[in-house]
Tab-separated table of C-alpha atoms and ligand atoms in Angstrom:
chain	number	residue	atom	x	y	z
A	1	MET	CA	3.203	20.960	21.292
A	2	THR	CA	4.801	21.417	17.884
A	3	GLN	CA	4.210	18.296	16.009
A	4	THR	CA	7.423	16.613	14.227
A	5	ILE	CA	6.964	17.054	10.519
A	6	THR	CA	6.579	13.657	8.935
A	7	THR	CA	9.088	13.291	6.110
A	8	GLN	CA	6.240	11.169	4.148
A	9	THR	CA	4.092	12.706	1.260
A	10	ILE	CA	0.419	12.184	1.840
A	11	GLY	CA	-2.274	12.079	-0.867
A	12	LEU	CA	-5.708	13.448	0.046
A	13	ILE	CA	-8.591	12.232	-2.091
A	14	GLY	CA	-11.389	14.441	-1.343
A	15	SER	CA	-10.979	18.069	-0.056
A	16	GLY	CA	-14.559	19.000	0.840
A	17	MET	CA	-15.810	19.920	4.353
A	18	LEU	CA	-13.933	17.178	6.038
A	19	GLY	CA	-10.809	16.922	3.948
A	20	ALA	CA	-10.254	20.716	3.880
A	21	ALA	CA	-10.585	20.739	7.688
A	22	MET	CA	-8.019	18.080	8.017
A	23	ALA	CA	-5.687	19.665	5.505
A	24	ARG	CA	-5.687	22.947	7.088
A	25	GLY	CA	-5.219	21.238	10.630
A	26	TRP	CA	-2.105	19.272	9.411
A	27	LEU	CA	-0.824	22.524	7.736
A	28	ASP	CA	-1.403	24.481	10.845
A	29	SER	CA	0.361	21.775	13.015
A	30	GLY	CA	3.390	21.632	10.804
A	31	ILE	CA	2.990	18.011	10.505
A	32	LEU	CA	2.727	18.549	6.767
A	33	THR	CA	3.595	21.259	4.409
A	34	PRO	CA	2.634	22.010	0.683
A	35	ASP	CA	5.483	19.951	-0.183
A	36	THR	CA	4.348	17.028	1.638
A	37	LEU	CA	0.623	17.087	1.065
A	38	LEU	CA	-1.054	16.509	-2.239
A	39	ILE	CA	-4.771	16.738	-2.998
A	40	ALA	CA	-7.067	14.988	-5.511
A	41	THR	CA	-10.727	16.220	-6.171
A	42	ARG	CA	-13.099	15.776	-9.008
A	43	SER	CA	-12.715	19.187	-10.022
A	44	GLY	CA	-9.010	19.805	-9.692
A	45	THR	CA	-9.806	22.643	-7.302
A	46	SER	CA	-9.481	22.868	-3.352
A	47	ASP	CA	-10.097	25.535	-0.802
A	48	VAL	CA	-6.625	24.475	0.983
A	49	PRO	CA	-4.155	27.286	0.184
A	50	GLY	CA	-0.886	26.555	-1.662
A	51	VAL	CA	-1.322	22.610	-1.963
A	52	GLU	CA	-1.233	21.086	-5.465
A	53	VAL	CA	-4.398	19.628	-6.553
A	54	VAL	CA	-4.707	17.228	-9.278
A	55	THR	CA	-7.999	15.414	-10.678
A	56	ASP	CA	-6.646	11.766	-11.127
A	57	PRO	CA	-6.299	9.830	-7.672
A	58	GLN	CA	-4.022	7.376	-9.651
A	59	ALA	CA	-1.527	10.260	-9.973
A	60	LEU	CA	-1.050	10.290	-6.452
A	61	VAL	CA	0.023	6.748	-6.132
A	62	SER	CA	3.370	7.126	-7.443
A	63	ARG	CA	4.090	10.716	-5.619
A	64	CYS	CA	2.756	9.672	-2.233
A	65	ASP	CA	3.757	7.597	0.863
A	66	ALA	CA	0.128	7.072	1.971
A	67	LEU	CA	-3.258	8.176	0.655
A	68	LEU	CA	-6.381	9.187	2.734
A	69	LEU	CA	-9.753	8.893	1.350
A	70	CYS	CA	-12.107	11.478	2.296
A	71	VAL	CA	-14.861	11.270	-0.158
A	72	PRO	CA	-18.722	10.822	0.096
A	73	PRO	CA	-19.482	6.991	0.735
A	74	ASP	CA	-21.392	6.715	-2.421
A	75	ALA	CA	-18.560	8.281	-4.500
A	76	LEU	CA	-16.080	5.612	-3.400
A	77	PRO	CA	-16.647	3.384	-6.468
A	78	ASN	CA	-15.645	6.266	-8.558
A	79	VAL	CA	-12.376	6.814	-7.136
A	80	LYS	CA	-10.448	5.141	-9.812
A	81	MET	CA	-7.161	4.145	-8.164
A	82	HIS	CA	-5.049	0.944	-7.657
A	83	ALA	CA	-2.348	1.187	-4.856
A	84	PRO	CA	-1.304	-2.417	-3.774
A	85	ASN	CA	1.959	-1.125	-2.178
A	86	LEU	CA	0.755	1.713	-0.008
A	87	PRO	CA	-0.935	2.283	3.033
A	88	ILE	CA	-4.654	3.602	2.514
A	89	LEU	CA	-6.250	5.596	5.259
A	90	SER	CA	-10.016	6.269	5.177
A	91	VAL	CA	-12.407	8.578	7.092
A	92	VAL	CA	-15.470	7.641	4.588
A	93	ALA	CA	-18.361	6.847	6.969
A	94	GLY	CA	-19.264	2.998	6.638
A	95	ALA	CA	-16.531	2.250	4.355
A	96	THR	CA	-15.047	-1.302	5.852
A	97	GLN	CA	-11.412	-2.253	5.889
A	98	ASP	CA	-12.313	-5.280	3.580
A	99	ARG	CA	-14.429	-2.969	1.077
A	100	LEU	CA	-11.383	-0.470	0.962
A	101	SER	CA	-8.964	-3.400	0.337
A	102	SER	CA	-10.854	-4.864	-2.409
A	103	LEU	CA	-11.540	-1.431	-4.133
A	104	PHE	CA	-8.177	-0.157	-4.188
A	105	GLY	CA	-5.893	-3.492	-3.820
A	106	SER	CA	-4.197	-2.520	-0.663
A	107	ALA	CA	-3.951	-4.930	2.292
A	108	ARG	CA	-2.603	-1.956	4.474
A	109	ILE	CA	-5.765	-0.242	5.521
A	110	ILE	CA	-6.464	2.086	8.277
A	111	ARG	CA	-10.025	2.907	8.875
A	112	ALA	CA	-10.745	6.026	10.858
A	113	MET	CA	-13.252	8.663	11.781
A	114	SER	CA	-12.698	12.574	12.224
A	115	SER	CA	-14.506	15.556	12.179
A	116	PRO	CA	-14.527	19.155	10.910
A	117	ALA	CA	-13.203	19.970	14.027
A	118	ALA	CA	-9.986	18.877	12.875
A	119	ALA	CA	-9.503	22.463	11.252
A	120	GLN	CA	-9.015	23.702	14.832
A	121	ARG	CA	-7.194	20.715	15.740
A	122	LEU	CA	-9.847	19.692	18.131
A	123	ALA	CA	-11.230	16.584	16.615
A	124	PHE	CA	-11.262	13.115	18.215
A	125	SER	CA	-10.057	10.735	15.437
A	126	PRO	CA	-10.342	6.945	16.449
A	127	TRP	CA	-8.486	4.512	14.110
A	128	ILE	CA	-8.032	0.537	13.382
A	129	ALA	CA	-5.417	-0.958	11.415
A	130	SER	CA	-5.729	-4.077	9.194
A	131	ALA	CA	-3.552	-6.796	10.168
A	132	ALA	CA	-1.331	-6.404	7.035
A	133	SER	CA	-0.563	-2.926	8.205
A	134	THR	CA	2.899	-2.343	9.385
A	135	ALA	CA	4.305	-0.622	12.711
A	136	ALA	CA	5.153	2.429	10.537
A	137	ASP	CA	1.752	2.565	9.192
A	138	ARG	CA	0.118	2.704	12.586
A	139	GLN	CA	2.733	5.287	13.690
A	140	LEU	CA	1.755	7.299	10.781
A	141	ALA	CA	-1.987	6.959	11.594
A	142	GLN	CA	-1.439	8.196	15.108
A	143	HIS	CA	0.813	10.983	14.032
A	144	LEU	CA	-1.529	12.264	11.334
A	145	PHE	CA	-4.652	12.009	13.526
A	146	GLY	CA	-2.964	12.858	16.609
A	147	ALA	CA	-2.011	16.221	14.753
A	148	LEU	CA	-5.717	17.130	14.476
A	149	GLY	CA	-6.754	16.788	18.211
A	150	LYS	CA	-6.827	13.485	19.970
A	151	ALA	CA	-6.531	10.080	18.387
A	152	ALA	CA	-6.889	6.582	19.741
A	153	GLU	CA	-6.335	3.256	18.155
A	154	VAL	CA	-9.311	0.905	18.486
A	155	THR	CA	-9.266	-2.826	17.954
A	156	ASP	CA	-13.189	-3.558	17.147
A	157	GLU	CA	-14.030	-2.097	13.520
A	158	HIS	CA	-17.674	-1.764	15.019
A	159	HIS	CA	-16.390	1.183	17.105
A	160	ILE	CA	-15.475	3.101	14.101
A	161	ASP	CA	-19.281	3.117	13.243
A	162	VAL	CA	-19.978	4.055	16.846
A	163	PHE	CA	-17.717	7.119	16.824
A	164	THR	CA	-18.964	7.995	13.301
A	165	ALA	CA	-22.260	8.744	15.152
A	166	LEU	CA	-20.812	10.006	18.479
A	167	THR	CA	-17.768	12.236	17.410
A	168	GLY	CA	-18.004	12.596	13.594
A	169	PRO	CA	-20.563	15.176	13.702
A	170	VAL	CA	-19.701	18.464	15.284
A	171	PRO	CA	-21.505	20.069	16.641
A	172	GLY	CA	-23.931	17.234	15.982
A	173	PHE	CA	-25.887	15.413	18.829
A	174	VAL	CA	-24.225	18.344	21.168
A	175	ALA	CA	-26.296	20.866	18.917
A	176	ALA	CA	-29.239	18.899	19.614
A	177	CYS	CA	-28.930	19.079	23.402
A	178	ALA	CA	-28.097	22.907	22.964
A	179	ALA	CA	-31.392	23.303	21.076
A	180	ALA	CA	-33.193	21.706	23.791
A	181	MET	CA	-31.905	23.792	26.446
A	182	SER	CA	-32.415	26.967	24.501
A	183	ASN	CA	-35.927	26.272	23.468
A	184	HIS	CA	-36.573	25.531	27.210
A	185	ALA	CA	-35.227	28.975	28.017
A	186	ARG	CA	-37.471	30.453	25.101
A	187	SER	CA	-40.527	28.646	26.553
A	188	GLU	CA	-39.804	30.536	29.719
A	189	GLY	CA	-40.153	33.784	27.855
A	190	VAL	CA	-36.444	34.384	27.279
A	191	PRO	CA	-35.681	36.221	23.882
A	192	GLU	CA	-34.206	33.884	21.216
A	193	GLU	CA	-31.028	35.919	20.917
A	194	ILE	CA	-30.243	35.946	24.521
A	195	ALA	CA	-31.144	32.072	24.752
A	196	THR	CA	-29.045	31.462	22.041
A	197	ALA	CA	-25.974	33.276	23.264
A	198	ALA	CA	-26.701	31.896	26.611
A	199	VAL	CA	-26.495	28.234	25.644
A	200	LYS	CA	-23.328	28.568	23.300
A	201	GLN	CA	-21.383	30.389	26.203
A	202	LEU	CA	-22.573	27.464	28.534
A	203	PHE	CA	-21.473	24.753	26.062
A	204	LEU	CA	-18.187	26.579	25.413
A	205	ALA	CA	-17.448	26.934	29.199
A	206	SER	CA	-18.551	23.366	30.081
A	207	GLY	CA	-16.288	21.856	27.300
A	208	ILE	CA	-13.303	23.761	28.697
A	209	ALA	CA	-14.231	22.775	32.328
A	210	MET	CA	-14.707	19.076	31.521
A	211	THR	CA	-11.371	19.117	29.528
A	212	ASP	CA	-9.604	20.453	32.366
A	213	ASP	CA	-11.163	18.136	34.742
A	214	PRO	CA	-9.619	14.608	34.637
A	215	ARG	CA	-12.722	12.956	35.904
A	216	ALA	CA	-15.572	11.338	33.811
A	217	PRO	CA	-18.615	13.246	33.104
A	218	GLU	CA	-20.637	10.968	35.312
A	219	ALA	CA	-18.593	11.989	38.408
A	220	LEU	CA	-19.279	15.535	37.599
A	221	VAL	CA	-22.833	14.958	37.526
A	222	GLN	CA	-22.627	13.209	40.826
A	223	GLU	CA	-20.763	15.999	42.581
A	224	MET	CA	-23.459	18.356	41.721
A	225	ILE	CA	-26.097	15.973	42.851
A	226	ASP	CA	-24.214	15.682	46.113
A	227	TYR	CA	-23.995	19.368	46.413
A	228	ALA	CA	-27.539	19.192	46.959
A	229	GLY	CA	-28.353	22.500	45.469
A	230	THR	CA	-30.642	23.691	42.897
A	231	THR	CA	-28.948	21.922	39.949
A	232	ALA	CA	-29.252	18.771	42.132
A	233	ALA	CA	-32.949	18.986	41.866
A	234	GLY	CA	-32.905	19.054	38.132
A	235	LEU	CA	-30.086	16.477	37.646
A	236	SER	CA	-31.823	13.851	39.818
A	237	VAL	CA	-35.009	14.250	37.792
A	238	LEU	CA	-33.045	14.117	34.447
A	239	ARG	CA	-30.982	11.061	35.805
A	240	ASP	CA	-34.210	9.129	36.198
A	241	GLY	CA	-35.952	10.437	33.037
A	242	PRO	CA	-35.700	9.448	29.439
A	243	LEU	CA	-32.819	11.527	28.534
A	244	ARG	CA	-30.295	8.777	28.543
A	245	ASN	CA	-32.204	6.274	26.563
A	246	ALA	CA	-33.334	8.984	24.079
A	247	LEU	CA	-29.611	10.288	23.410
A	248	ALA	CA	-28.727	6.341	23.032
A	249	ASP	CA	-31.407	5.704	20.765
A	250	GLY	CA	-30.210	8.583	18.477
A	251	LEU	CA	-26.767	7.655	18.600
A	252	ARG	CA	-27.521	3.823	17.923
A	253	ALA	CA	-29.653	4.975	14.720
A	254	ALA	CA	-26.830	6.939	13.322
A	255	THR	CA	-24.383	4.139	14.038
A	256	GLN	CA	-26.616	1.757	12.256
A	257	ARG	CA	-26.720	4.004	9.470
A	258	ALA	CA	-22.929	4.213	9.308
A	259	LYS	CA	-23.175	0.560	8.529
A	260	THR	CA	-25.311	0.793	5.745
A	261	ILE	CA	-24.484	4.288	4.035
A	262	ALA	CA	-21.525	2.909	1.952
A	263	GLU	CA	-23.230	-0.282	0.664
B	301	NAI	N1	-18.544	16.430	6.869
B	301	NAI	C1	-18.482	15.864	8.179
B	301	NAI	O1	-18.838	16.350	9.353
B	301	NAI	C2	-17.902	14.616	8.384
B	301	NAI	C3	-17.703	13.906	7.044
B	301	NAI	N2	-17.179	12.639	7.312
B	301	NAI	C4	-16.850	11.627	6.005
B	301	NAI	O2	-15.975	12.456	5.131
B	301	NAI	C5	-16.274	12.094	3.766
B	301	NAI	C6	-16.455	13.350	3.096
B	301	NAI	O3	-17.540	14.118	3.723
B	301	NAI	P1	-17.635	15.554	3.229
B	301	NAI	O4	-16.144	16.259	3.353
B	301	NAI	O5	-18.777	16.115	4.270
B	301	NAI	O6	-18.066	15.777	1.847
B	301	NAI	P2	-18.014	16.880	0.706
B	301	NAI	O7	-19.019	16.549	-0.260
B	301	NAI	O8	-17.992	18.302	1.467
B	301	NAI	O9	-16.774	16.737	-0.039
B	301	NAI	C7	-16.351	15.709	-0.884
B	301	NAI	C8	-15.125	15.703	-1.440
B	301	NAI	O10	-14.765	14.611	-2.134
B	301	NAI	C9	-14.333	14.973	-3.612
B	301	NAI	N3	-14.927	13.797	-4.561
B	301	NAI	C10	-15.922	13.144	-4.835
B	301	NAI	N4	-15.966	12.173	-5.662
B	301	NAI	C11	-14.418	12.219	-5.957
B	301	NAI	C12	-13.707	11.471	-6.747
B	301	NAI	N5	-14.219	10.319	-7.509
B	301	NAI	N6	-12.417	11.581	-6.754
B	301	NAI	C13	-11.861	12.554	-6.057
B	301	NAI	N7	-12.527	13.230	-5.402
B	301	NAI	C14	-13.755	12.954	-5.135
B	301	NAI	C15	-15.263	16.232	-4.098
B	301	NAI	O11	-14.584	16.969	-4.854
B	301	NAI	C16	-15.106	17.013	-2.503
B	301	NAI	O12	-13.907	17.414	-2.653
B	301	NAI	C17	-17.696	11.286	4.007
B	301	NAI	O13	-17.302	9.967	3.647
B	301	NAI	C18	-18.159	11.570	5.236
B	301	NAI	O14	-18.862	10.306	5.668
B	301	NAI	C19	-16.857	12.109	8.394
B	301	NAI	C20	-16.925	12.849	9.503
B	301	NAI	C21	-17.586	14.197	9.497
B	302	LIG	O1	-23.373	12.877	8.855
B	302	LIG	C1	-22.504	12.160	8.134
B	302	LIG	O2	-22.666	11.435	7.236
B	302	LIG	C2	-20.989	12.547	8.312
B	302	LIG	C3	-20.235	11.305	8.982
B	302	LIG	C4	-20.063	11.718	10.335
B	302	LIG	C5	-20.439	12.898	10.457
B	302	LIG	N1	-20.839	13.345	9.315
């Protein structure tokens, strides 16, 4: 679906792994062009082709209709910018709406999370708007993040920390699952190269299959157990085993870290 090009100019602060991916996604979608996207980085350089780059984030304030922060959490205090009259969006892990408002002077805060899959427009980007955010701010957030894959407004700021753990890292926890499966194959004597290729193909196919199927993953597992074949024997063991809790423990630990990383 061709995205409508927003008529607003967006100032992106930070153009590293995530910022550059988001910029590429916006330019690829057509929602932004080199005339409606400006970037500020410490070095004044960016890997994003054709987009103007400045070193002073404050220079974006007078030229942009909205700003998006994409710097490391510990770099936030070093972003010297005061933008009381602009909506400020952020994908900075752990940076709360209150902290962002106090740092940059705006009450209109959209706190979000995305992932480097934004470059392929395959990210999941949840976002939450502060009470002072306008309807237009919310529409802009959904527009910008929706152009990078799927986006959803949440109403509990804690869920941004949950998604920082769950969908922020790509491949993240899914790579950990893939590694466990590949290591199993190797323990059965399968050569590493073949085990790796097999598991990567499995996750590619499985992602497409689950995307095409409207049912929740739980239903897909149950369907295979009900089929009562070889997979059922394994999934039954897995369902009664420690996998769920182990994965939840990992995600919970990452969620908790998200709450402290920007302090
Ligand atoms: N890399 C990832 O997979 C994900 C990262 N994030 C979040 O995105 C944010 C950025 O992370 P990465 O892109 O990985 O970091 P990075 O280290 O790759 O890039 C950081 C960028 O910020 C710029 N920067 C740093 N201090 C600055 C300042 N004072 N003024 C202007 N620009 C400044 C750097 O020049 C660089 O362009 C972090 O808050 C991280 O938690 C969120 C989800 C996924
Ligand atoms: O690991 C991190 O800190 C960043 C935030 C979410 C994904 N990557």
